[in-house]
Amino acid sequence: MGFKLTDILYYTIHINEFKSIAQWYTWHEPVHERDETKEEPSLQICFKFLVQTSRSFSAVIQELHPELLVPVALFYLILRGLDTIEDDMTIPLDKKEALLRNFHDTLEKEGWNFDGNGPNEKDRELLVQFPNVITEFKKIKPAYRAIIKNIAEQMGNGMADYANNAEHNANGVNTIEDYNMYCHYVAGLVGEGLTKLFVESKLANPVLLERQHLQESMGLFLQKTNIIRDVREDFEDKRRFWPKEIWSKYVDKFEDLFRPENIDKAMNCSSEMVLNAMTHADECMFYLAGLKEQSVFNFAAIPQAMAIATLELVFRNPKVFRRNVKITKGQACQIMIESTQNHQVLCEVFRKFAKKIHRKNTPKDPNFLKISIACGKIEQFIESLYPTDDPKALAQLRSAQVDTEKSATDKVKAEQARSDTIYLFVAVIGSLTFLTIIMIWVAYLFGARFDVAIAELMKGKLGRGNPLEAKEAIRRYDHGEL
């Protein structure tokens, strides 16, 4: 866990966020821990690429139940390999199409790799060393292999179709239907594949397989949130995923959204994009109720909680059109602490951010009423599951929170006391250092002669000295500039 100077300054002011980081890294205990000593070299290389390609997902994947640890890690790397080919604009279209459509077959080809990515493609090394993935893929259960291969085939064909779509390549996504279909291929299929893996491992409710719209919403909620957040970055890369059916209501050309004079129109447009994403929130919470095992629940719940928090961050935030915005590390740690307790506490996370979105909503926004209804729908859904006026439900929620807090307190009582002392010490030292620097700078501006003081200190004169010596020092160092 590294900190830059800007991070240190930020967390000096936002001490509660720093405390959340310390609590997560000090108190968090994985439900399951990966045992590297029992892994073959090829599997260790796979996990190395997992960490390199996704710092956010790699941590939760490595805490999964042993039954799912390797299959899910390989599933992620295989889809990352597909994505690396699809994203690389240096690969000729005919070659890219063949690679995408046949990628699922390469999973059975011993020693297959690909070194044709451009030198600047950040994950090209994964495909160069892909034989390690293939070696480990052949070791997992046939049922898991069949699921992963099927999803890779569907996703590869979908990506190839979009790569061949000249209209999409030139003008981006046109309709909301196209938008949903694109998100299905790049994210909805991931939700489908993971659900099949969860159920096959008997760690999730089999009913989830019958409710495909819930699987779809899990993927679309994440993907749509990322598309909203990354709009500036995608625009600079000449990619447009916001559907024309939405943005054309507010501006004539997509690039007009990024003009300062159109900021009000851009904000209203982004509000409709957030509204579109929020329609999946209740189905995500419904889906998460079907995950039986804690590590599987954590794996699925953390990204969804991050997504609702990110939607709140980007909602009516003009910075979205200037740069990529993200929740801070401290906020992320607090969300992870809250979202990994149980389903009821996770729902409270959704409720909290839905309320924040509702508070930021403004009557000046043409989507004001619809957004208010969407926020109310989320709260209503949570209320139907866990009524706030039900004494029993309230008692269960409080009991869960009290038990969690008591367990953590009993376990790390000494560490907490020590941490609080460190926080106080760092805050005091930081404040004194800051004030000292300010005082020295002010003294310098008013003509303080630090060169005289340093010279005298170098001679070992730490005392007050006598007046004659002081006059001599002034005569010696005063050159009469003024």
Coordinates of C-alpha atoms in Angstrom, one line a residue:
M1 CA 0.0 0.0 0.0
G2 CA 1.8 3.1 -1.3
F3 CA 1.1 6.7 -0.6
K4 CA 2.1 9.8 -2.7
L5 CA 2.7 13.2 -1.1
T6 CA -0.7 14.4 -2.3
D7 CA -2.3 11.3 -0.6
I8 CA -0.5 12.2 2.7
L9 CA -1.8 15.8 2.6
Y10 CA -5.3 14.6 1.7
Y11 CA -5.5 12.1 4.5
T12 CA -4.1 14.6 7.0
I13 CA -7.3 16.5 6.5
H14 CA -9.6 13.4 5.9
I15 CA -8.5 11.5 9.0
N16 CA -11.6 9.2 9.0
E17 CA -10.8 7.9 5.6
F18 CA -7.2 7.2 6.7
K19 CA -8.7 5.3 9.6
S20 CA -10.8 3.2 7.3
I21 CA -7.7 2.3 5.3
A22 CA -5.9 1.3 8.5
Q23 CA -8.9 -0.7 9.7
W24 CA -9.3 -2.6 6.5
Y25 CA -5.6 -3.6 6.2
T26 CA -5.3 -4.3 9.9
W27 CA -8.5 -6.0 10.8
H28 CA -9.6 -7.6 7.5
E29 CA -9.2 -11.4 7.5
P30 CA -9.8 -13.2 4.2
V31 CA -12.5 -15.9 4.4
H32 CA -10.0 -18.1 2.5
E33 CA -6.3 -17.6 1.9
R34 CA -4.4 -18.7 -1.2
D35 CA -1.6 -21.1 -0.5
E36 CA 1.2 -20.2 -2.9
T37 CA 3.5 -23.0 -1.7
K38 CA 1.2 -25.7 -3.2
E39 CA 1.0 -24.0 -6.7
E40 CA 2.9 -25.0 -9.8
P41 CA 5.1 -22.4 -11.5
S42 CA 2.6 -21.9 -14.3
L43 CA -0.2 -21.2 -11.8
Q44 CA 2.0 -18.7 -10.0
I45 CA 2.6 -16.9 -13.3
C46 CA -1.1 -16.8 -13.9
F47 CA -1.7 -15.1 -10.5
K48 CA 1.2 -12.7 -11.3
F49 CA -0.7 -11.6 -14.4
L50 CA -3.9 -11.4 -12.4
V51 CA -2.4 -8.8 -10.1
Q52 CA -0.8 -6.9 -13.0
T53 CA -4.0 -6.7 -15.1
S54 CA -6.4 -5.9 -12.3
R55 CA -5.4 -4.7 -8.8
S56 CA -9.0 -4.2 -7.8
F57 CA -10.4 -7.7 -8.8
S58 CA -7.2 -9.6 -8.0
A59 CA -7.5 -9.1 -4.2
V60 CA -11.1 -10.4 -4.0
I61 CA -10.4 -13.3 -6.4
Q62 CA -7.5 -14.5 -4.3
E63 CA -9.8 -14.7 -1.3
L64 CA -12.4 -17.0 -3.0
H65 CA -13.3 -20.5 -1.8
P66 CA -10.6 -23.0 -3.0
E67 CA -13.2 -24.6 -5.2
L68 CA -13.5 -21.5 -7.3
L69 CA -10.2 -19.7 -6.8
V70 CA -8.4 -21.1 -9.9
P71 CA -11.4 -21.3 -12.3
V72 CA -12.5 -17.7 -11.6
A73 CA -8.8 -16.4 -11.9
L74 CA -8.4 -18.2 -15.3
F75 CA -11.8 -17.0 -16.4
Y76 CA -10.7 -13.4 -15.7
L77 CA -7.4 -13.8 -17.6
I78 CA -9.0 -15.5 -20.6
L79 CA -11.5 -12.7 -21.0
R80 CA -8.7 -10.1 -20.4
G81 CA -6.8 -11.8 -23.3
L82 CA -9.9 -11.4 -25.5
D83 CA -10.2 -7.8 -24.4
T84 CA -6.6 -7.1 -25.2
I85 CA -7.0 -8.2 -28.8
E86 CA -10.3 -6.3 -29.2
D87 CA -8.9 -3.1 -27.8
D88 CA -5.7 -3.1 -29.9
M89 CA -6.3 -0.8 -33.0
T90 CA -2.9 -1.8 -34.5
I91 CA -4.2 -5.3 -35.4
P92 CA -5.6 -5.5 -39.0
L93 CA -9.4 -6.0 -38.9
D94 CA -9.4 -9.3 -40.8
K95 CA -6.8 -10.8 -38.5
K96 CA -8.5 -9.4 -35.4
E97 CA -11.9 -10.9 -36.4
A98 CA -10.3 -14.4 -36.9
L99 CA -8.5 -14.1 -33.5
L100 CA -11.7 -13.1 -31.7
R101 CA -14.0 -15.7 -33.3
N102 CA -11.5 -18.6 -32.7
F103 CA -10.2 -17.5 -29.4
H104 CA -12.2 -20.2 -27.5
D105 CA -10.6 -22.9 -29.5
T106 CA -7.1 -21.7 -28.6
L107 CA -7.8 -22.7 -25.0
E108 CA -7.3 -26.3 -26.1
K109 CA -4.2 -25.7 -28.1
E110 CA -1.0 -26.6 -26.1
G111 CA 1.6 -23.8 -26.3
W112 CA -0.6 -21.2 -28.2
N113 CA 0.4 -17.6 -27.7
F114 CA 0.1 -14.3 -29.5
D115 CA 2.8 -11.7 -29.9
G116 CA 1.1 -9.5 -32.5
N117 CA -0.1 -6.8 -30.2
G118 CA 1.3 -3.3 -30.5
P119 CA 4.2 -2.4 -28.3
N120 CA 2.1 0.0 -26.2
E121 CA -0.7 -2.5 -25.4
K122 CA -0.4 -2.7 -21.7
D123 CA -1.5 -6.4 -21.3
R124 CA 0.3 -7.8 -24.4
E125 CA 2.7 -9.9 -22.2
L126 CA -0.3 -11.9 -20.9
L127 CA -0.9 -13.2 -24.5
V128 CA 2.8 -13.7 -25.0
Q129 CA 2.9 -16.0 -22.0
F130 CA -0.6 -17.4 -22.6
P131 CA 0.6 -21.1 -22.6
N132 CA 0.7 -20.8 -18.8
V133 CA -3.1 -20.0 -18.8
I134 CA -3.8 -22.9 -21.2
T135 CA -1.8 -25.3 -19.0
E136 CA -3.8 -24.5 -15.9
F137 CA -7.1 -24.3 -17.8
K138 CA -6.7 -28.0 -18.8
K139 CA -6.4 -28.9 -15.1
I140 CA -9.7 -27.6 -13.9
K141 CA -12.9 -29.6 -13.9
P142 CA -14.5 -30.3 -17.3
A143 CA -17.7 -28.6 -16.2
Y144 CA -15.8 -25.4 -15.4
R145 CA -13.9 -25.6 -18.7
A146 CA -17.1 -25.9 -20.7
I147 CA -18.7 -22.8 -19.0
I148 CA -15.6 -20.7 -19.6
K149 CA -15.1 -21.8 -23.2
N150 CA -18.8 -21.1 -24.0
I151 CA -18.7 -17.6 -22.6
A152 CA -15.4 -16.9 -24.4
E153 CA -17.0 -18.1 -27.7
Q154 CA -20.1 -15.8 -27.2
M155 CA -18.0 -12.8 -26.2
G156 CA -15.4 -13.3 -29.0
N157 CA -18.2 -13.4 -31.7
G158 CA -19.9 -10.4 -30.1
M159 CA -16.6 -8.4 -30.2
A160 CA -16.0 -9.5 -33.8
D161 CA -19.4 -8.3 -34.8
Y162 CA -18.8 -4.9 -33.3
A163 CA -15.3 -4.7 -34.8
N164 CA -16.9 -5.2 -38.2
N165 CA -19.6 -2.7 -37.6
A166 CA -18.4 0.4 -39.5
E167 CA -21.2 2.6 -38.1
H168 CA -20.2 1.7 -34.6
N169 CA -16.5 2.2 -35.3
A170 CA -17.2 5.6 -36.9
N171 CA -19.9 7.1 -34.7
G172 CA -20.1 4.9 -31.6
V173 CA -23.3 3.6 -30.0
N174 CA -26.5 4.9 -31.5
T175 CA -29.6 3.6 -29.6
I176 CA -30.2 2.5 -26.0
E177 CA -30.9 -1.0 -27.3
D178 CA -27.4 -1.0 -29.0
Y179 CA -25.9 0.3 -25.7
N180 CA -27.5 -2.6 -23.7
M181 CA -26.4 -5.1 -26.3
Y182 CA -22.8 -3.8 -26.3
C183 CA -22.8 -4.0 -22.4
H184 CA -24.2 -7.5 -22.7
Y185 CA -21.3 -8.7 -24.8
V186 CA -18.6 -7.1 -22.7
A187 CA -20.1 -7.5 -19.2
G188 CA -23.5 -9.3 -19.1
L189 CA -21.8 -12.5 -20.4
V190 CA -19.3 -12.2 -17.5
G191 CA -22.3 -12.2 -15.1
E192 CA -23.7 -15.2 -16.8
G193 CA -20.5 -17.2 -16.7
L194 CA -19.8 -16.4 -13.1
T195 CA -23.3 -17.4 -12.1
K196 CA -22.9 -20.8 -13.8
L197 CA -19.5 -21.3 -12.0
F198 CA -21.1 -20.3 -8.6
V199 CA -24.0 -22.7 -9.1
E200 CA -21.8 -25.5 -10.4
S201 CA -19.6 -25.3 -7.3
K202 CA -22.8 -25.4 -5.2
L203 CA -21.9 -22.1 -3.6
A204 CA -25.0 -20.2 -4.9
N205 CA -28.7 -20.8 -5.2
P206 CA -29.5 -22.7 -8.4
V207 CA -32.6 -20.5 -8.9
L208 CA -30.2 -17.8 -10.1
L209 CA -29.7 -19.7 -13.3
E210 CA -33.5 -19.4 -14.1
R211 CA -33.4 -15.6 -13.7
Q212 CA -31.1 -14.5 -16.4
H213 CA -32.2 -10.8 -16.1
L214 CA -30.5 -10.8 -12.7
Q215 CA -27.2 -12.1 -14.0
E216 CA -27.5 -9.5 -16.8
S217 CA -28.0 -6.6 -14.4
M218 CA -25.0 -7.6 -12.4
G219 CA -22.8 -7.0 -15.4
L220 CA -24.6 -4.1 -16.9
F221 CA -24.6 -2.1 -13.7
L222 CA -20.8 -2.3 -13.5
Q223 CA -20.2 -1.6 -17.2
K224 CA -22.6 1.3 -17.4
T225 CA -21.0 2.9 -14.3
N226 CA -17.6 2.6 -15.9
I227 CA -18.8 4.0 -19.2
I228 CA -20.2 7.1 -17.4
R229 CA -17.1 7.6 -15.3
D230 CA -14.6 7.2 -18.2
V231 CA -16.4 9.4 -20.7
R232 CA -13.5 11.9 -20.9
E233 CA -10.8 9.2 -21.3
D234 CA -12.8 7.4 -24.0
F235 CA -13.5 10.7 -25.8
E236 CA -9.7 11.4 -25.9
D237 CA -9.2 7.9 -27.3
K238 CA -11.8 8.6 -30.0
R239 CA -14.3 6.1 -28.5
R240 CA -18.0 6.9 -27.8
F241 CA -20.1 4.6 -25.8
W242 CA -22.8 7.1 -24.6
P243 CA -25.8 6.3 -26.9
K244 CA -26.7 9.0 -29.4
E245 CA -30.3 8.4 -28.4
I246 CA -29.5 10.0 -25.1
W247 CA -26.9 12.7 -25.8
S248 CA -28.6 14.0 -28.9
K249 CA -31.4 15.4 -26.6
Y250 CA -28.9 17.9 -25.2
V251 CA -26.3 18.7 -27.8
D252 CA -25.9 18.5 -31.6
K253 CA -22.5 16.8 -31.6
F254 CA -21.0 14.5 -29.0
E255 CA -17.9 16.7 -28.6
D256 CA -20.1 19.6 -27.6
L257 CA -20.6 17.9 -24.2
F258 CA -17.0 18.8 -23.4
R259 CA -17.3 22.5 -24.2
P260 CA -17.3 24.7 -21.0
E261 CA -20.2 26.8 -22.3
N262 CA -22.4 23.6 -22.5
I263 CA -21.7 22.4 -19.0
D264 CA -25.4 22.6 -17.9
K265 CA -26.5 20.5 -20.9
A266 CA -23.7 18.0 -20.3
M267 CA -24.7 17.6 -16.6
N268 CA -28.3 16.9 -17.6
C269 CA -27.1 14.4 -20.2
S270 CA -24.9 12.6 -17.6
S271 CA -27.9 12.6 -15.2
E272 CA -29.9 10.6 -17.8
M273 CA -27.0 8.2 -18.2
V274 CA -26.9 7.7 -14.4
L275 CA -30.7 7.2 -14.4
N276 CA -30.2 4.5 -17.0
A277 CA -27.7 2.7 -14.9
M278 CA -29.7 3.0 -11.7
T279 CA -32.5 0.8 -13.2
H280 CA -30.3 -2.2 -12.5
A281 CA -29.6 -1.5 -8.8
D282 CA -32.5 -3.4 -7.3
E283 CA -31.9 -6.5 -9.4
C284 CA -28.3 -6.5 -8.3
M285 CA -29.3 -6.6 -4.7
F286 CA -31.9 -9.3 -5.4
Y287 CA -29.1 -11.4 -7.1
L288 CA -26.7 -11.0 -4.2
A289 CA -29.3 -12.5 -1.8
G290 CA -28.8 -15.8 -3.7
L291 CA -25.1 -16.2 -2.9
K292 CA -24.6 -18.7 -0.1
E293 CA -20.9 -18.7 0.7
Q294 CA -19.3 -15.6 2.3
S295 CA -16.2 -15.3 0.0
V296 CA -18.5 -15.6 -3.1
F297 CA -20.8 -13.0 -1.6
N298 CA -17.8 -10.7 -0.9
F299 CA -16.4 -11.2 -4.5
A300 CA -19.7 -10.2 -6.0
A301 CA -20.8 -7.5 -3.5
I302 CA -17.7 -5.3 -3.4
P303 CA -17.8 -4.3 -7.1
Q304 CA -21.6 -3.5 -6.9
A305 CA -21.1 -1.4 -3.8
M306 CA -18.3 0.5 -5.5
A307 CA -20.5 1.0 -8.5
I308 CA -23.4 2.7 -6.6
A309 CA -20.8 4.8 -4.8
T310 CA -19.2 5.8 -8.1
L311 CA -22.6 6.7 -9.5
E312 CA -23.2 9.1 -6.6
L313 CA -19.7 10.6 -7.2
V314 CA -20.3 11.2 -10.9
F315 CA -23.9 12.4 -10.6
R316 CA -24.1 16.1 -11.4
N317 CA -20.3 16.3 -11.2
P318 CA -18.8 18.6 -13.9
K319 CA -15.3 17.1 -13.3
V320 CA -16.4 14.0 -15.2
F321 CA -16.1 16.0 -18.5
R322 CA -12.6 17.2 -17.6
R323 CA -10.9 14.2 -16.2
N324 CA -11.4 10.6 -14.9
V325 CA -12.8 10.8 -11.4
K326 CA -12.6 8.0 -8.9
I327 CA -13.6 7.3 -5.3
T328 CA -10.6 7.7 -2.9
K329 CA -8.8 4.7 -1.4
G330 CA -10.2 5.6 2.0
Q331 CA -13.7 5.7 0.7
A332 CA -13.2 2.4 -1.0
C333 CA -11.9 0.7 2.2
Q334 CA -14.9 2.0 4.1
I335 CA -17.2 0.6 1.4
M336 CA -15.4 -2.8 1.5
I337 CA -15.8 -2.9 5.3
E338 CA -19.5 -2.3 5.1
S339 CA -20.3 -4.4 2.0
T340 CA -18.7 -7.6 3.3
Q341 CA -20.7 -8.1 6.4
N342 CA -24.0 -9.5 5.2
H343 CA -26.8 -8.8 2.7
Q344 CA -28.7 -6.5 4.9
V345 CA -25.7 -4.2 5.7
L346 CA -24.9 -4.2 1.9
C347 CA -28.4 -3.0 1.2
E348 CA -27.9 -0.2 3.7
V349 CA -24.8 0.9 1.6
F350 CA -27.1 1.1 -1.5
R351 CA -29.7 3.0 0.5
K352 CA -27.1 5.5 1.7
F353 CA -25.8 6.3 -1.7
A354 CA -29.3 6.4 -3.2
K355 CA -30.2 9.0 -0.6
K356 CA -27.1 11.0 -1.5
I357 CA -28.0 11.0 -5.2
H358 CA -31.5 12.1 -4.3
R359 CA -30.1 15.0 -2.2
K360 CA -27.9 16.1 -5.2
N361 CA -30.9 16.0 -7.6
T362 CA -32.2 19.4 -8.7
P363 CA -35.5 20.5 -10.2
K364 CA -33.5 22.3 -12.9
D365 CA -32.6 18.8 -14.3
P366 CA -35.2 17.6 -16.9
N367 CA -34.7 14.1 -15.4
F368 CA -35.5 15.3 -11.8
L369 CA -38.7 13.4 -11.4
K370 CA -37.5 10.2 -12.9
I371 CA -34.3 10.2 -10.8
S372 CA -36.3 10.9 -7.7
I373 CA -38.5 7.9 -8.6
A374 CA -35.5 5.7 -9.3
C375 CA -33.9 6.6 -5.9
G376 CA -37.3 5.9 -4.2
K377 CA -37.5 2.5 -6.0
I378 CA -34.2 1.5 -4.5
E379 CA -35.3 2.5 -1.0
Q380 CA -38.7 0.8 -1.5
F381 CA -37.0 -2.4 -2.6
I382 CA -34.7 -2.5 0.5
E383 CA -37.7 -1.6 2.7
S384 CA -39.6 -4.6 1.3
L385 CA -36.7 -6.9 2.3
Y386 CA -35.7 -5.3 5.6
P387 CA -38.5 -3.1 6.9
T388 CA -37.1 -0.3 9.2
D389 CA -40.3 -0.3 11.3
D390 CA -40.0 -4.1 12.0
P391 CA -38.5 -4.5 15.5
K392 CA -37.2 -7.9 14.6
A393 CA -35.4 -6.7 11.5
L394 CA -34.0 -3.7 13.3
A395 CA -32.8 -6.0 16.1
Q396 CA -31.1 -8.3 13.6
L397 CA -29.4 -5.4 11.9
R398 CA -28.2 -3.9 15.2
S399 CA -27.1 -7.4 16.3
A400 CA -25.0 -7.9 13.2
Q401 CA -23.4 -4.6 13.6
V402 CA -22.7 -5.0 17.3
D403 CA -21.4 -8.6 16.8
T404 CA -19.0 -7.4 14.1
E405 CA -17.8 -4.4 16.1
K406 CA -17.4 -6.5 19.3
S407 CA -15.5 -9.2 17.5
A408 CA -13.1 -6.7 15.9
T409 CA -12.7 -4.8 19.2
D410 CA -11.9 -7.9 21.2
K411 CA -9.5 -9.1 18.6
V412 CA -7.5 -5.9 18.0
K413 CA -8.1 -3.9 21.2
A414 CA -4.4 -3.3 21.7
E415 CA -3.8 -2.5 18.0
Q416 CA -6.6 0.0 18.0
A417 CA -5.3 1.8 21.0
R418 CA -1.9 1.9 19.4
S419 CA -3.3 3.1 16.1
D420 CA -5.2 5.9 17.8
T421 CA -2.0 7.0 19.5
I422 CA -0.2 6.9 16.2
Y423 CA -2.9 9.0 14.5
L424 CA -2.7 11.6 17.2
F425 CA 1.1 11.6 17.1
V426 CA 1.2 12.0 13.3
A427 CA -1.5 14.7 13.4
V428 CA 0.4 16.7 16.1
I429 CA 3.8 16.3 14.4
G430 CA 2.3 17.2 11.0
S431 CA 0.6 20.3 12.4
L432 CA 3.8 21.4 14.2
T433 CA 5.9 20.8 11.0
F434 CA 3.4 22.7 8.9
L435 CA 3.3 25.7 11.3
T436 CA 7.1 25.7 11.6
I437 CA 7.5 25.8 7.8
I438 CA 5.0 28.7 7.6
M439 CA 6.8 30.6 10.4
I440 CA 10.2 30.2 8.9
W441 CA 8.8 31.3 5.5
V442 CA 7.2 34.4 7.0
A443 CA 10.4 35.2 8.9
Y444 CA 12.4 34.9 5.6
L445 CA 10.0 37.3 3.8
F446 CA 10.6 39.8 6.6
G447 CA 14.3 39.7 6.2
A448 CA 15.5 37.1 8.7
R449 CA 19.2 36.4 8.3
F450 CA 19.3 32.6 8.4
D451 CA 22.8 32.6 6.9
V452 CA 24.1 34.4 10.1
A453 CA 22.4 32.0 12.4
I454 CA 23.7 29.0 10.5
A455 CA 27.2 30.3 10.4
E456 CA 27.2 30.9 14.1
L457 CA 25.7 27.5 14.8
M458 CA 28.5 25.9 12.6
K459 CA 31.0 27.5 15.0
G460 CA 29.3 25.7 17.9
K461 CA 27.8 28.9 19.4
L462 CA 24.5 27.6 20.7
G463 CA 24.2 30.1 23.6
R464 CA 22.9 33.6 23.8
G465 CA 26.4 35.2 23.3
N466 CA 27.4 38.7 24.4
P467 CA 26.4 42.0 22.7
L468 CA 29.9 42.7 21.4
E469 CA 30.1 39.5 19.5
A470 CA 26.6 40.2 18.1
K471 CA 27.7 43.6 16.8
E472 CA 30.8 42.0 15.2
A473 CA 28.7 39.4 13.5
I474 CA 26.4 42.1 12.1
R475 CA 29.3 44.1 10.8
R476 CA 30.9 41.0 9.2
Y477 CA 27.7 39.8 7.4
D478 CA 26.0 43.1 6.6
H479 CA 27.2 44.0 3.0
G480 CA 25.1 47.2 2.8
E481 CA 22.8 46.1 0.0
L482 CA 20.0 48.2 1.5

